[in-house]
Short mmCIF file of C-alpha atoms in Angstrom, two decimals:
data_model
loop_
_atom_site.label_atom_id
_atom_site.label_comp_id
_atom_site.label_asym_id
_atom_site.label_seq_id
_atom_site.Cartn_x
_atom_site.Cartn_y
_atom_site.Cartn_z
CA MET A 6 0.19 -0.12 -0.20
CA SER A 7 1.67 3.49 -0.86
CA THR A 8 1.71 6.81 0.93
CA SER A 9 1.12 8.91 -2.01
CA LYS A 10 -2.83 7.71 -2.46
CA THR A 11 -4.00 8.74 1.72
CA HIS A 12 -5.80 11.85 0.55
CA ASN A 13 -8.05 8.99 -0.16
CA LEU A 14 -8.85 7.99 3.61
CA PRO A 15 -11.80 8.04 5.03
CA GLY A 16 -12.65 11.87 6.88
CA THR A 17 -10.17 13.80 4.50
CA LYS A 18 -11.87 16.76 2.45
CA PRO A 19 -10.18 19.28 0.23
CA ASN A 20 -9.01 21.94 1.20
CA ARG A 21 -7.34 25.07 -1.09
CA TRP A 22 -4.42 25.39 2.14
CA LEU A 23 -3.06 21.68 1.57
CA GLY A 24 -4.43 20.77 -2.05
CA LYS A 25 -5.83 17.61 -2.65
CA ASN A 26 -3.81 16.29 1.00
CA SER A 27 -6.29 17.71 3.54
CA ARG A 28 -4.82 15.25 6.22
CA GLN A 29 -2.14 17.06 7.25
CA GLY A 30 -4.95 20.08 8.96
CA ASN A 31 -5.33 23.29 9.39
CA TRP A 32 -1.24 23.98 10.87
CA TRP A 33 -1.01 27.52 9.02
CA ALA A 34 -2.44 28.93 12.29
CA ALA A 35 0.10 27.48 13.85
CA LEU A 36 2.50 28.84 12.00
CA LEU A 37 1.50 32.62 11.49
CA LEU A 38 0.55 32.35 16.10
CA ILE A 39 4.14 31.66 16.55
CA VAL A 40 5.14 34.47 13.36
CA THR A 41 3.12 36.97 15.56
CA THR A 42 3.64 35.64 19.47
CA VAL A 43 7.54 36.03 18.72
CA LEU A 44 6.70 39.84 17.28
CA ILE A 45 4.73 40.61 20.61
CA LEU A 46 7.55 39.65 23.02
CA LEU A 47 10.06 41.27 20.82
CA ALA A 48 8.32 44.42 21.85
CA THR A 49 7.59 44.18 25.24
CA THR A 50 9.98 42.32 26.55
CA ASP A 51 14.38 42.64 26.15
CA ASP A 52 14.70 39.69 27.35
CA PHE A 53 13.66 37.71 25.04
CA ALA A 54 15.55 37.89 22.05
CA THR A 55 18.90 36.39 24.44
CA PRO A 56 21.31 34.03 24.08
CA GLN A 57 20.43 32.69 27.49
CA ASN A 58 16.46 33.27 26.89
CA ALA A 59 16.78 31.38 23.67
CA ASN A 60 18.57 27.56 24.85
CA ASN A 61 16.54 28.06 27.95
CA LEU A 62 13.52 28.26 25.15
CA LEU A 63 14.66 24.92 23.73
CA ALA A 64 15.01 23.59 26.83
CA GLN A 65 12.15 24.13 27.25
CA ALA A 66 10.19 22.78 24.55
CA MET A 67 11.53 20.02 23.91
CA PRO A 68 9.93 17.73 26.60
CA LEU A 69 6.00 19.56 24.93
CA ILE A 70 7.77 18.68 21.51
CA ILE A 71 8.64 14.94 22.37
CA VAL A 72 5.27 13.92 24.41
CA ALA A 73 3.64 15.95 21.27
CA ILE A 74 4.55 13.16 19.46
CA GLY A 75 3.38 10.84 20.91
CA GLN A 76 -0.42 12.06 22.68
CA MET A 77 -0.64 12.43 17.88
CA ILE A 78 0.14 9.46 17.75
CA VAL A 79 -3.20 8.35 19.40
CA ILE A 80 -5.33 11.62 18.15
CA VAL A 81 -5.20 10.54 15.30
CA LEU A 82 -6.72 7.56 15.88
CA ALA A 83 -9.64 9.58 17.54
CA GLY A 84 -7.37 8.98 20.81
CA MET A 85 -6.02 10.95 23.45
CA ASP A 86 -3.90 9.98 26.35
CA LEU A 87 -4.40 11.61 29.89
CA SER A 88 -1.68 9.16 31.34
CA VAL A 89 1.17 10.68 29.34
CA GLY A 90 2.27 13.38 32.40
CA SER A 91 1.88 10.49 35.31
CA VAL A 92 5.42 8.78 32.50
CA MET A 93 6.73 11.40 32.69
CA SER A 94 6.54 11.53 36.58
CA LEU A 95 7.60 7.69 36.81
CA THR A 96 10.26 8.30 34.62
CA THR A 97 12.06 10.45 36.91
CA ALA A 98 11.41 8.50 39.51
CA ILE A 99 13.08 5.64 37.78
CA LEU A 100 16.17 6.63 37.20
CA ALA A 101 16.83 8.35 40.56
CA LEU A 102 16.93 5.55 42.51
CA ASP A 103 20.08 3.69 43.08
CA GLY A 104 20.99 1.52 40.44
CA SER A 105 23.07 1.26 36.94
CA PRO A 106 21.80 3.67 33.88
CA LEU A 107 22.50 0.20 32.33
CA VAL A 108 19.83 -1.14 34.12
CA LEU A 109 17.29 2.37 34.78
CA ILE A 110 17.51 3.40 31.79
CA PRO A 111 15.85 -0.23 30.12
CA LEU A 112 13.80 -0.35 33.23
CA VAL A 113 11.98 3.22 32.69
CA PHE A 114 11.01 2.17 28.57
CA LEU A 115 10.03 -2.06 29.90
CA ALA A 116 7.42 -0.23 32.43
CA ALA A 117 6.39 2.76 29.59
CA VAL A 118 5.40 -0.15 27.35
CA LEU A 119 3.72 -2.58 29.89
CA ILE A 120 1.43 1.30 30.66
CA GLY A 121 1.06 1.79 26.71
CA ILE A 122 -0.20 -1.79 26.47
CA VAL A 123 -2.52 -1.80 29.84
CA ASN A 124 -4.23 0.89 28.48
CA GLY A 125 -3.98 -0.33 24.71
CA VAL A 126 -5.49 -3.09 26.34
CA ALA A 127 -8.36 -1.52 28.35
CA ILE A 128 -10.14 0.31 25.36
CA VAL A 129 -9.80 -2.25 23.06
CA ARG A 130 -10.58 -5.07 24.13
CA LEU A 131 -13.06 -3.90 27.42
CA ASN A 132 -14.51 -0.87 25.74
CA VAL A 133 -13.52 1.51 27.75
CA HIS A 134 -12.76 4.50 26.28
CA PRO A 135 -9.68 6.63 25.47
CA ILE A 136 -9.98 9.29 27.86
CA ILE A 137 -11.74 6.91 31.11
CA ALA A 138 -8.39 4.69 31.23
CA THR A 139 -5.95 7.10 30.38
CA LEU A 140 -7.05 8.94 33.54
CA SER A 141 -7.63 5.70 35.15
CA MET A 142 -3.97 4.40 34.62
CA GLN A 143 -3.05 8.47 35.32
CA PHE A 144 -3.26 8.03 38.80
CA ILE A 145 -2.15 3.94 38.67
CA VAL A 146 0.74 5.55 37.63
CA LEU A 147 1.21 8.15 39.69
CA GLY A 148 0.69 6.29 43.14
CA ILE A 149 3.49 4.02 41.98
CA ALA A 150 5.77 7.48 41.12
CA GLN A 151 4.85 8.65 44.29
CA ILE A 152 5.67 5.73 46.42
CA LEU A 153 8.73 5.96 44.24
CA ARG A 154 9.57 9.17 44.88
CA PRO A 155 7.46 10.82 47.58
CA VAL A 156 8.62 14.36 47.58
CA ALA A 157 11.24 15.71 44.97
CA GLY A 158 15.26 14.87 45.92
CA GLY A 159 17.49 12.76 44.81
CA SER A 160 20.11 12.13 41.76
CA VAL A 161 19.54 11.08 38.03
CA PRO A 162 22.73 8.61 36.62
CA ASP A 163 25.43 11.74 35.19
CA LEU A 164 25.22 9.60 31.97
CA VAL A 165 21.64 11.28 31.65
CA VAL A 166 22.82 14.74 32.73
CA SER A 167 25.16 14.71 30.21
CA LEU A 168 22.93 13.36 27.55
CA VAL A 169 20.55 16.59 27.73
CA THR A 170 23.56 18.77 29.12
CA GLY A 171 25.75 18.06 27.12
CA SER A 172 27.02 19.39 23.43
CA VAL A 173 28.68 17.96 20.70
CA PHE A 174 31.13 20.89 18.77
CA GLY A 175 29.38 23.36 20.06
CA VAL A 176 26.11 22.39 19.72
CA PRO A 177 23.84 21.65 22.12
CA ALA A 178 22.49 17.97 22.95
CA PRO A 179 19.54 19.22 23.25
CA VAL A 180 19.79 20.06 19.11
CA PHE A 181 20.20 16.13 18.15
CA TRP A 182 17.65 14.83 20.76
CA ALA A 183 15.27 17.93 18.53
CA ILE A 184 15.88 16.50 15.58
CA PHE A 185 16.39 12.36 16.26
CA VAL A 186 12.70 12.75 18.19
CA VAL A 187 10.60 13.85 14.77
CA ALA A 188 12.68 12.29 12.29
CA LEU A 189 11.75 8.93 15.05
CA GLY A 190 7.78 11.04 14.67
CA TRP A 191 8.21 11.00 10.92
CA LYS A 192 8.99 7.90 9.89
CA ILE A 193 5.89 6.45 12.59
CA LEU A 194 2.60 8.34 10.54
CA HIS A 195 4.25 9.65 7.65
CA GLY A 196 6.82 7.44 6.80
CA SER A 197 5.40 3.97 7.41
CA ARG A 198 2.65 1.08 6.74
CA PHE A 199 1.40 1.37 10.14
CA GLY A 200 0.95 5.26 10.34
CA LEU A 201 -1.63 5.48 6.86
CA TYR A 202 -3.27 1.92 8.81
CA LEU A 203 -3.45 4.76 12.83
CA PHE A 204 -5.05 6.92 9.83
CA ALA A 205 -6.33 5.44 7.89
CA ILE A 206 -8.84 3.60 11.63
CA GLY A 207 -8.93 7.72 12.27
CA GLY A 208 -11.15 9.33 9.31
CA GLY A 209 -12.99 5.53 9.68
CA VAL A 210 -14.23 7.27 13.58
CA ALA A 211 -14.27 10.26 12.07
CA SER A 212 -17.53 9.48 9.44
CA GLY A 213 -19.19 7.80 12.11
CA GLN A 214 -18.73 4.75 10.18
CA ASP A 215 -15.98 2.80 12.39
CA ASP A 216 -15.68 -0.28 11.14
CA THR A 217 -14.23 0.97 8.00
CA ALA A 218 -10.64 0.57 8.41
CA HIS A 219 -11.86 -3.63 9.88
CA ASN A 220 -14.01 -4.33 7.14
CA PHE A 221 -11.21 -2.82 4.10
CA GLY A 222 -8.77 -6.57 6.52
CA LEU A 223 -6.80 -4.05 8.84
CA LYS A 224 -5.61 -4.72 12.00
CA ASP A 225 -7.47 -2.38 14.51
CA GLY A 226 -7.16 -3.00 16.92
CA ARG A 227 -3.39 -3.94 17.13
CA SER A 228 -2.73 -1.46 15.57
CA ILE A 229 -4.64 0.55 18.51
CA ILE A 230 -2.68 -1.32 21.29
CA ILE A 231 0.77 -0.36 19.15
CA ALA A 232 -0.41 3.06 19.54
CA TYR A 233 -1.10 3.26 22.98
CA VAL A 234 2.37 1.44 23.20
CA PHE A 235 5.05 4.07 21.14
CA SER A 236 2.58 6.96 23.05
CA ALA A 237 3.11 5.97 26.60
CA LEU A 238 7.58 5.51 25.03
CA PHE A 239 7.54 9.13 23.78
CA ALA A 240 6.64 10.34 27.33
CA ALA A 241 9.13 8.22 28.96
CA LEU A 242 11.56 9.37 26.19
CA ALA A 243 10.09 13.22 27.04
CA GLY A 244 10.64 12.56 30.98
CA THR A 245 13.85 11.34 30.88
CA PHE A 246 14.70 14.98 29.17
CA ILE A 247 13.57 16.13 32.79
CA ALA A 248 15.43 13.80 34.49
CA GLY A 249 18.19 14.73 32.59
CA ARG A 250 17.88 18.71 32.74
CA ILE A 251 16.34 19.09 36.74
CA ALA A 252 19.10 16.19 37.52
CA SER A 253 16.74 15.14 40.03
CA GLY A 254 14.11 13.47 40.86
CA ASP A 255 10.17 14.65 40.59
CA PRO A 256 6.63 13.10 40.74
CA GLY A 257 5.13 15.45 39.65
CA VAL A 258 6.85 16.89 37.26
CA GLY A 259 4.68 15.46 34.46
CA SER A 260 1.19 16.64 35.76
CA GLN A 261 0.66 19.98 33.84
CA PHE A 262 2.34 17.93 30.27
CA ALA A 263 -1.22 15.80 28.93
CA LEU A 264 -3.42 19.69 28.76
CA ASP A 265 -0.48 21.06 27.24
CA SER A 266 0.46 18.02 24.74
CA ILE A 267 -3.77 17.93 23.88
CA THR A 268 -3.83 22.01 23.45
CA ALA A 269 -0.76 21.53 21.17
CA VAL A 270 -1.55 18.74 18.80
CA ALA A 271 -4.70 20.69 18.85
CA ILE A 272 -3.37 24.16 18.32
CA GLY A 273 -1.69 22.03 14.71
CA GLY A 274 -4.50 21.25 13.13
CA THR A 275 -4.82 17.47 14.59
CA GLN A 276 -8.44 17.43 14.62
CA LEU A 277 -9.56 15.57 17.89
CA SER A 278 -12.44 13.20 16.21
CA GLY A 279 -8.87 11.47 13.77
CA GLY A 280 -7.98 10.67 10.44
CA VAL A 281 -6.63 14.77 9.65
CA GLY A 282 -3.30 15.78 11.39
CA GLY A 283 0.27 16.17 10.23
CA LEU A 284 4.24 16.12 12.70
CA HIS A 285 5.05 19.37 11.35
CA GLY A 286 2.17 20.41 12.35
CA SER A 287 2.25 19.38 16.10
CA ILE A 288 6.12 20.20 16.51
CA LEU A 289 4.04 24.24 15.51
CA GLY A 290 1.88 23.19 18.57
CA ALA A 291 4.66 22.35 20.95
CA VAL A 292 6.92 25.96 19.88
CA LEU A 293 4.16 28.14 20.04
CA MET A 294 3.22 26.03 23.90
CA ALA A 295 6.53 27.17 24.36
CA LEU A 296 6.80 31.21 23.05
CA LEU A 297 3.82 31.07 25.19
CA ALA A 298 5.13 29.87 29.04
CA ASN A 299 8.32 31.10 28.37
CA GLY A 300 6.18 34.44 27.44
CA MET A 301 4.54 34.39 30.34
CA ASN A 302 7.27 32.83 32.56
CA LEU A 303 9.67 36.85 31.73
CA ALA A 304 5.66 38.95 31.73
CA GLY A 305 5.63 37.20 35.80
CA LEU A 306 2.62 35.50 35.46
CA SER A 307 1.55 33.11 38.08
CA ALA A 308 1.31 29.95 37.59
CA PHE A 309 -2.28 29.40 38.19
CA LEU A 310 -3.12 31.50 36.06
CA GLN A 311 -0.50 30.42 33.60
CA GLY A 312 -2.54 27.22 33.34
CA ALA A 313 -5.58 28.78 33.31
CA ILE A 314 -4.33 30.35 29.89
CA LYS A 315 -3.96 27.33 28.88
CA GLY A 316 -6.97 25.92 30.29
CA VAL A 317 -8.96 28.56 28.18
CA ILE A 318 -6.37 28.35 24.88
CA LEU A 319 -7.53 23.85 24.34
CA LEU A 320 -11.56 25.12 24.80
CA LEU A 321 -10.86 27.59 22.47
CA VAL A 322 -9.37 25.13 20.14
CA VAL A 323 -11.23 22.15 20.25
CA ALA A 324 -14.49 24.85 20.21
CA MET A 325 -13.68 25.74 16.31
CA GLN A 326 -13.19 21.46 15.72
CA SER A 327 -16.36 19.90 14.49
CA ARG A 328 -18.21 18.95 16.85
CA LYS A 329 -20.50 16.26 15.83
CA LYS A 330 -17.44 14.52 15.01
CA MET A 331 -15.94 14.81 18.10
CA GLY A 332 -17.56 11.62 19.95
CA LEU A 333 -16.00 12.80 23.42
#
């Protein structure tokens, strides 16, 4: 099956901004908002254009970019993963345990695989709604993280810290992280048959024909489970980045990332009803969210007000999408 015919998938329609391949979504809106935000910050703050702030912005944006890619993988098939923040917190808690990095790092990703499988099986085999299944998993994983690390502290392996805060030939490590996760996400979503299956499944759901992909011989159940495994793995990768950046474990560090990742994906043009979206849009959405957070920090806004603003943004973005196709 060739990826060159993806515009014929269920749930897509012509779009004058994107030509025939309308499943990329309205990613250009996120790009315009980024340009506007940058211009506003340049005009209103003195510290935004400094090299130090640019480095901080890249480091702040990287975890959200990583987890947003995983979130998009499940959203494009009309799912949602609310457990990603807890997976990130659990990752930092595991890495802060006393032990060899050769044991702790594989343990992190084994735990992520297990969490993704449980999420996927609950949704596919037990017919639990994705929001309920992953919300339940969020509390389960958070509880485990708090048992392992009741309060922030401990230290992560030096290997993890150097992979995040180091540099190669003067190029900061986050640049290489960005290249790796974007290439991996692009391969999964747009460069593989599995990615085509995800869009086909989501397109069928969005058009009200949930069995479309199954009727065409696609193993939709297995694809959904694998998608949730990928979501958990990207969350664990994001948690590893944060652990290396803060050099400790923190059971609450991922609390805002479920909301932020969904908002980033939606701003980037991916339809929460499934079947429509592009990786570049989700990345632009994550960059925009990081820019807004950076600007609010420079303006001295409280964390509570920042959370309220993010909630309003998500509400507005979702309101602009088709409610008939939401199914939520």
